[in-house]
Amino acid sequence: MVAATSEAAPADLFDKIISLSKRRGFVFPSSEIYGGLSSCWDYGPLGVELKNNVKAAWWRAMTQLRDDVVGLDASILMHPTVWHASGHVENFTDPLVDCRNCKQRFRLDQIPGAEVLEPGEPAPEGFVAGLACPNCGEHQLTSPRQFNLMFKTFMGPVEEDAATVFLRPETCQGIYVNFENVRVTTRRKLPFGVAQIGKAFRNEITPGNFIFRTREFEQMEQQFFCAPAEAEQWFQHWRKVRMEYYLGFGVAADRLRYRQHGKHELAHYAAAAEDIEYLFPFGWKEFEGIHNRTDYDLRRHSQFSGKDLSYFDETTRERYTPYIVETSAGCDRSLFVFLLDAYHEEPDKDETRVVMRFHPLLAPYKAAVLPLSKKPELAALSRSVHGQLRRFFPTDYDETQSIGRRYRRQDEIGTPWCVTVDFESLNDQAVTIRDRDTMLQERVPIPEVAGLLRSRLDALL
Ligand code: ATP
């Protein structure tokens, strides 16, 4: 495989993606007619197709193509003790600082200059005072307070402490508490993994950057249970596999990198952690994490539930609490990566052609059927071609405006193939297929179109 490298991204890429997303129906601000709700976004008709494809691709790679990973779909609301066992009630906090001058709130670790502070240590008096507010520039930041990021709600009609439940801040706890259920019902021996896609909620102090950091988001997580002695080897395996996954979907190699967590960044239970980062318009940022979580999770759930979650290894005749190597990807963040990375501008005659070069398996529509003219004699044949294609994959149908404009529209939403029905089609029963990336056109007999496009998609699987 030849790794793709990036062409220079336009300076205003971030704004262009937000505007294209809104204009073409990928992502809308939530509750927009009421003025929107901070950091909440809705996926429109094309966005939901893209998101479904992002999830399906991950699911296929992580479960269907592997012998050693199975799937799960656990509920969002879980027994409240889960979050005590996991450490979230005590520790899932961010240091919150207020600016006394402009009244804005920030996460201390996101303020430029705060990175020299060691996590877990209280900020020395005067240190925070030495930092400037990123909004107004004044030196009036308060000392940090720990703010728990979990959303609370009440289960049942009584709003009291005993009825408090949390919206899960990560999906993986649903996997840990089902470890025995999955192991026993699938009769698996270690090592094996469990994959899950689902919503997570975090009351982030500073959400923003479009769909990068939101309070409601989806995660695609896989937890790999293994012997303690093998955890490092599996960690190396998964970091490699996950990077190759993104390269395989054509993400530019020079916009991807690993970042190893420093000693002070590691969660107290983690033996190793590495992020896969993308060069977003606002800098290098994580969109997937690979973590060696040791035996912390199952040990804690054993303690708190009173159920023995240890494992007897028949080959080594040893009993141990399994180690977990996790791959944790954000669905919305990786979709954002695919959106940014797909965006290309090319000079074309006197215009600029905007083309979203999505990998065809991720593209919302695989094909668009475009009758050359709106004349009724072309409609029946065009509708029949559309009917043949849509049985196999999402196919758009567009008969408005000039053919050139319609090609542009399909380029802008990343449709890999446009199928044009013209007057000659009535005689030769053939259509023209135009390729999004090369813009080359080929004449193909109508009965062969569906098979040809399917075989091109199959070749990418
Ligand atoms: P960050 O440092 O950006 O807050 P994190 O290290 O807390 O992220 P994890 O807990 O490792 O993130 O979550 C795994 C993945 O879930 C992240 O790589 C990201 O893709 C996604 N994710 C986490 N928080 C959010 C959020 N608020 N909005 C969107 N995606 C998120």
mmCIF file of N, CA and C and ligand atoms in Angstrom, residues 39 88 92 94 107 109-110 149 169-170 200-204 206-208 210-221 246 259 261 265 275-276 280 285-291 293 326-334, ligand 1:
data_model
loop_
_atom_site.group_PDB
_atom_site.id
_atom_site.type_symbol
_atom_site.label_atom_id
_atom_site.label_comp_id
_atom_site.label_asym_id
_atom_site.label_seq_id
_atom_site.Cartn_x
_atom_site.Cartn_y
_atom_site.Cartn_z
ATOM 1 N N SER A 39 -22.528 23.200 21.625
ATOM 2 C CA SER A 39 -21.731 22.003 21.349
ATOM 3 C C SER A 39 -22.553 20.761 21.016
ATOM 4 N N HIS A 88 -14.793 6.711 38.473
ATOM 5 C CA HIS A 88 -15.292 7.947 37.864
ATOM 6 C C HIS A 88 -15.924 8.906 38.876
ATOM 7 N N PHE A 92 -13.192 11.295 37.935
ATOM 8 C CA PHE A 92 -13.421 11.751 36.565
ATOM 9 C C PHE A 92 -13.705 13.252 36.571
ATOM 10 N N ASP A 94 -12.118 17.348 35.907
ATOM 11 C CA ASP A 94 -11.163 18.231 35.250
ATOM 12 C C ASP A 94 -10.968 19.448 36.146
ATOM 13 N N ARG A 107 -10.650 24.766 31.266
ATOM 14 C CA ARG A 107 -9.976 23.616 31.859
ATOM 15 C C ARG A 107 -8.536 24.036 32.039
ATOM 16 N N ASP A 109 -5.756 22.573 32.305
ATOM 17 C CA ASP A 109 -4.706 21.956 31.479
ATOM 18 C C ASP A 109 -4.794 22.384 30.022
ATOM 19 N N GLN A 110 -5.818 23.139 29.655
ATOM 20 C CA GLN A 110 -5.893 23.602 28.261
ATOM 21 C C GLN A 110 -5.468 25.065 28.114
ATOM 22 N N LEU A 149 -17.192 15.347 35.492
ATOM 23 C CA LEU A 149 -17.737 15.477 34.131
ATOM 24 C C LEU A 149 -18.945 14.582 33.869
ATOM 25 N N PRO A 169 -19.994 7.933 30.858
ATOM 26 C CA PRO A 169 -19.009 8.825 30.243
ATOM 27 C C PRO A 169 -18.068 8.085 29.292
ATOM 28 N N GLU A 170 -18.175 6.764 29.253
ATOM 29 C CA GLU A 170 -17.395 5.947 28.317
ATOM 30 C C GLU A 170 -18.159 4.639 28.159
ATOM 31 N N ALA A 200 -21.751 8.192 24.517
ATOM 32 C CA ALA A 200 -21.163 8.520 25.812
ATOM 33 C C ALA A 200 -21.426 10.004 26.065
ATOM 34 N N PHE A 201 -21.391 10.381 27.326
ATOM 35 C CA PHE A 201 -21.744 11.762 27.691
ATOM 36 C C PHE A 201 -20.710 12.299 28.679
ATOM 37 N N ARG A 202 -20.219 13.487 28.399
ATOM 38 C CA ARG A 202 -19.296 14.129 29.344
ATOM 39 C C ARG A 202 -19.642 15.603 29.414
ATOM 40 N N ASN A 203 -19.779 16.080 30.623
ATOM 41 C CA ASN A 203 -20.132 17.485 30.789
ATOM 42 C C ASN A 203 -18.856 18.321 30.672
ATOM 43 N N GLU A 204 -18.303 18.358 29.478
ATOM 44 C CA GLU A 204 -17.010 19.006 29.228
ATOM 45 C C GLU A 204 -17.062 20.486 29.626
ATOM 46 N N THR A 206 -14.997 22.867 28.465
ATOM 47 C CA THR A 206 -14.832 23.696 27.262
ATOM 48 C C THR A 206 -15.027 22.843 26.013
ATOM 49 N N PRO A 207 -16.285 22.548 25.674
ATOM 50 C CA PRO A 207 -16.505 21.829 24.414
ATOM 51 C C PRO A 207 -16.216 22.779 23.254
ATOM 52 N N GLY A 208 -16.143 22.253 22.092
ATOM 53 C CA GLY A 208 -15.963 23.163 20.946
ATOM 54 C C GLY A 208 -15.179 22.546 19.827
ATOM 55 N N PHE A 210 -16.299 22.490 16.670
ATOM 56 C CA PHE A 210 -17.281 21.750 15.868
ATOM 57 C C PHE A 210 -17.561 20.401 16.542
ATOM 58 N N ILE A 211 -17.454 19.275 15.825
ATOM 59 C CA ILE A 211 -17.794 17.991 16.446
ATOM 60 C C ILE A 211 -16.594 17.341 17.145
ATOM 61 N N PHE A 212 -15.505 18.117 17.320
ATOM 62 C CA PHE A 212 -14.316 17.541 17.950
ATOM 63 C C PHE A 212 -14.578 17.228 19.431
ATOM 64 N N ARG A 213 -15.097 18.206 20.144
ATOM 65 C CA ARG A 213 -15.353 17.986 21.574
ATOM 66 C C ARG A 213 -16.789 18.416 21.875
ATOM 67 N N THR A 214 -17.620 17.422 22.145
ATOM 68 C CA THR A 214 -19.019 17.699 22.425
ATOM 69 C C THR A 214 -19.377 17.036 23.754
ATOM 70 N N ARG A 215 -20.584 17.308 24.227
ATOM 71 C CA ARG A 215 -20.958 16.713 25.514
ATOM 72 C C ARG A 215 -21.668 15.385 25.325
ATOM 73 N N GLU A 216 -22.198 15.180 24.136
ATOM 74 C CA GLU A 216 -22.803 13.892 23.790
ATOM 75 C C GLU A 216 -22.069 13.419 22.544
ATOM 76 N N PHE A 217 -21.526 12.216 22.571
ATOM 77 C CA PHE A 217 -20.770 11.741 21.415
ATOM 78 C C PHE A 217 -20.827 10.223 21.370
ATOM 79 N N GLU A 218 -20.308 9.671 20.293
ATOM 80 C CA GLU A 218 -20.301 8.216 20.189
ATOM 81 C C GLU A 218 -18.872 7.701 20.237
ATOM 82 N N GLN A 219 -18.723 6.574 20.885
ATOM 83 C CA GLN A 219 -17.402 5.936 20.935
ATOM 84 C C GLN A 219 -17.456 4.577 20.246
ATOM 85 N N MET A 220 -16.319 4.158 19.743
ATOM 86 C CA MET A 220 -16.171 2.815 19.161
ATOM 87 C C MET A 220 -15.005 2.206 19.943
ATOM 88 N N GLU A 221 -15.346 1.352 20.882
ATOM 89 C CA GLU A 221 -14.304 0.858 21.788
ATOM 90 C C GLU A 221 -14.185 -0.653 21.711
ATOM 91 N N TYR A 246 -6.459 3.441 9.591
ATOM 92 C CA TYR A 246 -6.705 4.787 9.045
ATOM 93 C C TYR A 246 -5.954 4.993 7.742
ATOM 94 N N ARG A 259 1.263 9.504 19.600
ATOM 95 C CA ARG A 259 1.831 10.283 20.700
ATOM 96 C C ARG A 259 1.742 9.469 21.977
ATOM 97 N N HIS A 261 1.882 8.776 25.873
ATOM 98 C CA HIS A 261 1.598 9.565 27.070
ATOM 99 C C HIS A 261 2.822 9.611 27.971
ATOM 100 N N GLU A 265 1.041 11.907 32.607
ATOM 101 C CA GLU A 265 -0.267 11.907 31.953
ATOM 102 C C GLU A 265 -1.010 10.603 32.148
ATOM 103 N N ASP A 275 -1.736 7.772 21.934
ATOM 104 C CA ASP A 275 -2.837 8.329 21.144
ATOM 105 C C ASP A 275 -2.487 8.243 19.674
ATOM 106 N N ILE A 276 -3.517 8.081 18.848
ATOM 107 C CA ILE A 276 -3.333 8.332 17.422
ATOM 108 C C ILE A 276 -3.856 9.740 17.208
ATOM 109 N N PHE A 280 -5.304 18.389 12.966
ATOM 110 C CA PHE A 280 -6.537 19.168 12.771
ATOM 111 C C PHE A 280 -6.139 20.608 12.446
ATOM 112 N N LYS A 285 -4.127 16.609 17.473
ATOM 113 C CA LYS A 285 -5.025 16.217 18.562
ATOM 114 C C LYS A 285 -5.371 14.741 18.437
ATOM 115 N N GLU A 286 -5.661 14.154 19.599
ATOM 116 C CA GLU A 286 -6.033 12.731 19.655
ATOM 117 C C GLU A 286 -7.412 12.484 19.046
ATOM 118 N N PHE A 287 -7.544 11.381 18.321
ATOM 119 C CA PHE A 287 -8.896 10.919 17.990
ATOM 120 C C PHE A 287 -9.082 9.441 18.299
ATOM 121 N N GLU A 288 -8.014 8.765 18.690
ATOM 122 C CA GLU A 288 -8.133 7.394 19.196
ATOM 123 C C GLU A 288 -7.033 7.158 20.224
ATOM 124 N N GLY A 289 -7.362 6.401 21.268
ATOM 125 C CA GLY A 289 -6.356 6.078 22.273
ATOM 126 C C GLY A 289 -6.197 4.574 22.395
ATOM 127 N N ILE A 290 -4.963 4.130 22.577
ATOM 128 C CA ILE A 290 -4.698 2.702 22.813
ATOM 129 C C ILE A 290 -4.065 2.623 24.201
ATOM 130 N N HIS A 291 -4.676 1.835 25.069
ATOM 131 C CA HIS A 291 -4.246 1.847 26.465
ATOM 132 C C HIS A 291 -4.066 0.441 27.004
ATOM 133 N N ARG A 293 -4.544 -1.117 30.253
ATOM 134 C CA ARG A 293 -5.229 -0.708 31.486
ATOM 135 C C ARG A 293 -4.931 -1.649 32.644
ATOM 136 N N GLU A 326 -7.000 -1.661 25.522
ATOM 137 C CA GLU A 326 -8.188 -1.001 24.963
ATOM 138 C C GLU A 326 -7.829 -0.194 23.719
ATOM 139 N N THR A 327 -8.719 -0.243 22.743
ATOM 140 C CA THR A 327 -8.627 0.724 21.632
ATOM 141 C C THR A 327 -9.902 1.549 21.707
ATOM 142 N N SER A 328 -9.747 2.848 21.867
ATOM 143 C CA SER A 328 -10.908 3.700 22.120
ATOM 144 C C SER A 328 -10.941 4.837 21.105
ATOM 145 N N ALA A 329 -11.858 4.718 20.149
ATOM 146 C CA ALA A 329 -11.928 5.734 19.090
ATOM 147 C C ALA A 329 -13.227 6.516 19.234
ATOM 148 N N GLY A 330 -13.164 7.793 18.937
ATOM 149 C CA GLY A 330 -14.387 8.593 18.888
ATOM 150 C C GLY A 330 -14.984 8.451 17.498
ATOM 151 N N CYS A 331 -16.275 8.169 17.459
ATOM 152 C CA CYS A 331 -16.919 8.042 16.152
ATOM 153 C C CYS A 331 -17.013 9.421 15.484
ATOM 154 N N ASP A 332 -17.445 10.408 16.260
ATOM 155 C CA ASP A 332 -17.601 11.751 15.690
ATOM 156 C C ASP A 332 -16.238 12.349 15.335
ATOM 157 N N ARG A 333 -15.254 12.105 16.193
ATOM 158 C CA ARG A 333 -13.922 12.644 15.898
ATOM 159 C C ARG A 333 -13.303 11.980 14.687
ATOM 160 N N SER A 334 -13.499 10.679 14.537
ATOM 161 C CA SER A 334 -12.900 10.062 13.343
ATOM 162 C C SER A 334 -13.682 10.466 12.103
HETATM 163 P P1 ATP B 1 -9.507 14.417 25.492
HETATM 164 O O1 ATP B 1 -8.125 14.436 26.096
HETATM 165 O O2 ATP B 1 -9.600 14.989 24.123
HETATM 166 O O3 ATP B 1 -10.573 14.917 26.434
HETATM 167 P P2 ATP B 1 -9.703 11.732 26.368
HETATM 168 O O4 ATP B 1 -8.281 11.338 26.480
HETATM 169 O O5 ATP B 1 -10.482 12.066 27.587
HETATM 170 O O6 ATP B 1 -9.869 12.884 25.271
HETATM 171 P P3 ATP B 1 -10.708 9.110 25.979
HETATM 172 O O7 ATP B 1 -11.359 9.066 27.292
HETATM 173 O O8 ATP B 1 -9.471 8.307 25.761
HETATM 174 O O9 ATP B 1 -10.460 10.617 25.551
HETATM 175 O O10 ATP B 1 -11.805 8.763 24.872
HETATM 176 C C1 ATP B 1 -11.502 8.046 23.716
HETATM 177 C C2 ATP B 1 -11.958 8.781 22.490
HETATM 178 O O11 ATP B 1 -13.298 9.251 22.636
HETATM 179 C C3 ATP B 1 -11.156 10.023 22.175
HETATM 180 O O12 ATP B 1 -9.985 9.707 21.444
HETATM 181 C C4 ATP B 1 -12.117 10.819 21.324
HETATM 182 O O13 ATP B 1 -12.072 10.377 19.967
HETATM 183 C C5 ATP B 1 -13.458 10.449 21.903
HETATM 184 N N1 ATP B 1 -13.915 11.530 22.796
HETATM 185 C C6 ATP B 1 -13.589 11.706 24.085
HETATM 186 N N2 ATP B 1 -14.185 12.799 24.580
HETATM 187 C C7 ATP B 1 -14.911 13.336 23.557
HETATM 188 C C8 ATP B 1 -15.759 14.469 23.440
HETATM 189 N N3 ATP B 1 -15.999 15.271 24.467
HETATM 190 N N4 ATP B 1 -16.328 14.713 22.230
HETATM 191 C C9 ATP B 1 -16.102 13.890 21.171
HETATM 192 N N5 ATP B 1 -15.316 12.804 21.237
HETATM 193 C C10 ATP B 1 -14.732 12.526 22.416
#
